[in-house]
Short mmCIF file of C-alpha atoms in Angstrom, two decimals:
data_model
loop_
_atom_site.label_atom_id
_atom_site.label_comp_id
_atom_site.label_asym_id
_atom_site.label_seq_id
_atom_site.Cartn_x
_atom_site.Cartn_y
_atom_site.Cartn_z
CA UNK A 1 0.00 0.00 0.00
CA UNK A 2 2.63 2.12 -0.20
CA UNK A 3 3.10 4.73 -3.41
CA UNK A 4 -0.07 6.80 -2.43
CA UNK A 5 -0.30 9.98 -4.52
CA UNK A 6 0.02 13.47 -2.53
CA UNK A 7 -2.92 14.42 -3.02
CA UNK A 8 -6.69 13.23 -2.59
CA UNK A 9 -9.98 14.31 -3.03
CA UNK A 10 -13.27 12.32 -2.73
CA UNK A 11 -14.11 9.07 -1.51
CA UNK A 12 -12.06 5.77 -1.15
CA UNK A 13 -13.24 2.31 -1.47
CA UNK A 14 -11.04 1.51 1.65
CA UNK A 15 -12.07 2.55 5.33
CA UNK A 16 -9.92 4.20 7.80
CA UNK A 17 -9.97 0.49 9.96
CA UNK A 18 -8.98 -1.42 6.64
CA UNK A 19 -6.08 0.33 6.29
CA UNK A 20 -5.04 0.68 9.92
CA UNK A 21 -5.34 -3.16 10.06
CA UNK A 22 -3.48 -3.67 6.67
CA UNK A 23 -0.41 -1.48 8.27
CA UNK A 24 -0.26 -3.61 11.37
CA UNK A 25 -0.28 -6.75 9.20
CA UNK A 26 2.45 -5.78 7.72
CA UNK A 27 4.31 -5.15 10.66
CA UNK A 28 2.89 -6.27 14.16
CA UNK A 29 5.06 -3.72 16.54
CA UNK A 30 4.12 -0.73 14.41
CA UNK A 31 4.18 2.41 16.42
CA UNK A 32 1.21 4.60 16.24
CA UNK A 33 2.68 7.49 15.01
CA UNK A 34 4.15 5.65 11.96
CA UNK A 35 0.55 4.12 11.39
CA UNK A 36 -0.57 7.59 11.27
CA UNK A 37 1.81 9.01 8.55
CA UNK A 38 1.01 5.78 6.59
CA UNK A 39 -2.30 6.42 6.63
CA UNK A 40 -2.47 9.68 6.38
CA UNK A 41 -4.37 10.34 9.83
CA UNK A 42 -4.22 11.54 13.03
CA UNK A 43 -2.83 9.80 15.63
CA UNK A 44 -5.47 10.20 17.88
CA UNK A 45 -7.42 9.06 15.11
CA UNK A 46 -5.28 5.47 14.83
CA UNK A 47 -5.97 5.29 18.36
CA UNK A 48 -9.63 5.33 18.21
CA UNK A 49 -9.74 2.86 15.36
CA UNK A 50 -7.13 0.30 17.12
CA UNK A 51 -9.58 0.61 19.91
CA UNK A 52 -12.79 0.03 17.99
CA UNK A 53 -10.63 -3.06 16.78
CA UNK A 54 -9.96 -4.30 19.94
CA UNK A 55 -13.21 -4.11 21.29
CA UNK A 56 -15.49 -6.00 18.51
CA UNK A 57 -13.00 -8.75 18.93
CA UNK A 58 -10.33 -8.61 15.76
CA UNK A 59 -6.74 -7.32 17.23
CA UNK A 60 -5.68 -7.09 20.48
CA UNK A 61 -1.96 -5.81 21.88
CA UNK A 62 0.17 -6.86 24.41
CA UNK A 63 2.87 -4.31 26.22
CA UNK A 64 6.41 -4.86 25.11
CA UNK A 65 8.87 -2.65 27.03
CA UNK A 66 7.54 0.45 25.69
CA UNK A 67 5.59 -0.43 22.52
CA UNK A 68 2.81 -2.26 21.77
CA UNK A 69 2.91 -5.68 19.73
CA UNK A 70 -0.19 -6.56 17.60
CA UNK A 71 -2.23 -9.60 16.91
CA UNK A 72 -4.95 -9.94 14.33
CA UNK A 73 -7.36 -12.29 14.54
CA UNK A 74 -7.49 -13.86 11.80
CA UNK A 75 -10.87 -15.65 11.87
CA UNK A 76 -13.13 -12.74 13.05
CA UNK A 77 -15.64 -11.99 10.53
CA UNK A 78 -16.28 -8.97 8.68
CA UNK A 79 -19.28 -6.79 10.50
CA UNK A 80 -21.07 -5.65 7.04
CA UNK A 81 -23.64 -8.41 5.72
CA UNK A 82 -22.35 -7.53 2.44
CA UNK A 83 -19.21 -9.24 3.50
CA UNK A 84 -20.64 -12.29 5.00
CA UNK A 85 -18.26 -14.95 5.67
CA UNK A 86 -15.32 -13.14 4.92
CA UNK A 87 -12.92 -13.18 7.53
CA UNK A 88 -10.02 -10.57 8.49
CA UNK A 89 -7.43 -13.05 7.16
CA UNK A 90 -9.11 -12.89 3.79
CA UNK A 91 -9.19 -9.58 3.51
CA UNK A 92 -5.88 -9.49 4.28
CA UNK A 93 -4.63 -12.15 1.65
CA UNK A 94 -6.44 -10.05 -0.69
CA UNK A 95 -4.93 -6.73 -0.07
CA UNK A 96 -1.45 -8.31 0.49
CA UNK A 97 -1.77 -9.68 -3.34
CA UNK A 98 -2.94 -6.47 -4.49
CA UNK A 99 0.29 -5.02 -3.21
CA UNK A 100 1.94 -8.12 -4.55
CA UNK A 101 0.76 -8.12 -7.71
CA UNK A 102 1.44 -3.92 -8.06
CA UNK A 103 5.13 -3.92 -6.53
CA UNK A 104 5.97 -6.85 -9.31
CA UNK A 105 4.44 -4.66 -12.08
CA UNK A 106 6.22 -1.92 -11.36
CA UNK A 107 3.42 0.10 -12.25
CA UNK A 108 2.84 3.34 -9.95
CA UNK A 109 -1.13 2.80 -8.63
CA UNK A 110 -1.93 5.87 -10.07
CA UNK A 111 -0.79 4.79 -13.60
CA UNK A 112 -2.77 1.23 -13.07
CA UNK A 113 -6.19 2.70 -12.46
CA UNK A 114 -5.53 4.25 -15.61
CA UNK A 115 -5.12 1.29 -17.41
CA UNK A 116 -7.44 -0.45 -15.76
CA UNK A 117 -10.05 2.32 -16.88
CA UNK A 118 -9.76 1.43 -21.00
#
């Protein structure tokens, strides 16, 4: 998920949680503030969504000297009925390709969507 553009205006198709989740799955003692940059948010902001995490049940932390270490739980299921079935560990997969599959093209995201568009 990295290479996002500058700027950006409108809507997303990803939520705030997805992408807080996706940046801990990629690295489990992320600090908050570094969630923040990558995700272009407030910290204050990460910690409200880490919390609504915690409490419906899909990540929880653990207190490692002075940082906090991560762990997803994998078979939670996604809340929207739209998504029934899915778990977080899907989601993940799926995202994890999609970066995959983009840092093997070498294809900016920007330049994809593009493509993707003809």
């Amino acid at each position: 998920m990295d290479g996002v553009s500058e700027t950006h205006a409108g809507w997303t198709f990803l939520t705030s949680h997805a992408r807080v989740l996706a940046a801990i799955a990629e690295d489990h003692r992320t600090r908050i503030r570094d969630i923040a940059v990558r995700c272009r948010l407030t910290e204050r902001a990460v910690q409200k969504i880490i919390s609504d995490l915690e409490q419906d049940g899909y990540l929880s932390h653990t207190r490692e000297g002075r940082t906090n270490a991560y762990r997803i739980q994998p078979g939670t299921i996604l809340r929207h009925p739209a998504e029934a079935g899915m778990t977080v560990e899907a989601l993940l997969s799926t995202l994890a390709q999609h970066d995959a599959q983009r840092e093997h093209s070498g294809t900016p995201t920007g330049e994809r969507d593009s493509e993707l568009a003809e």
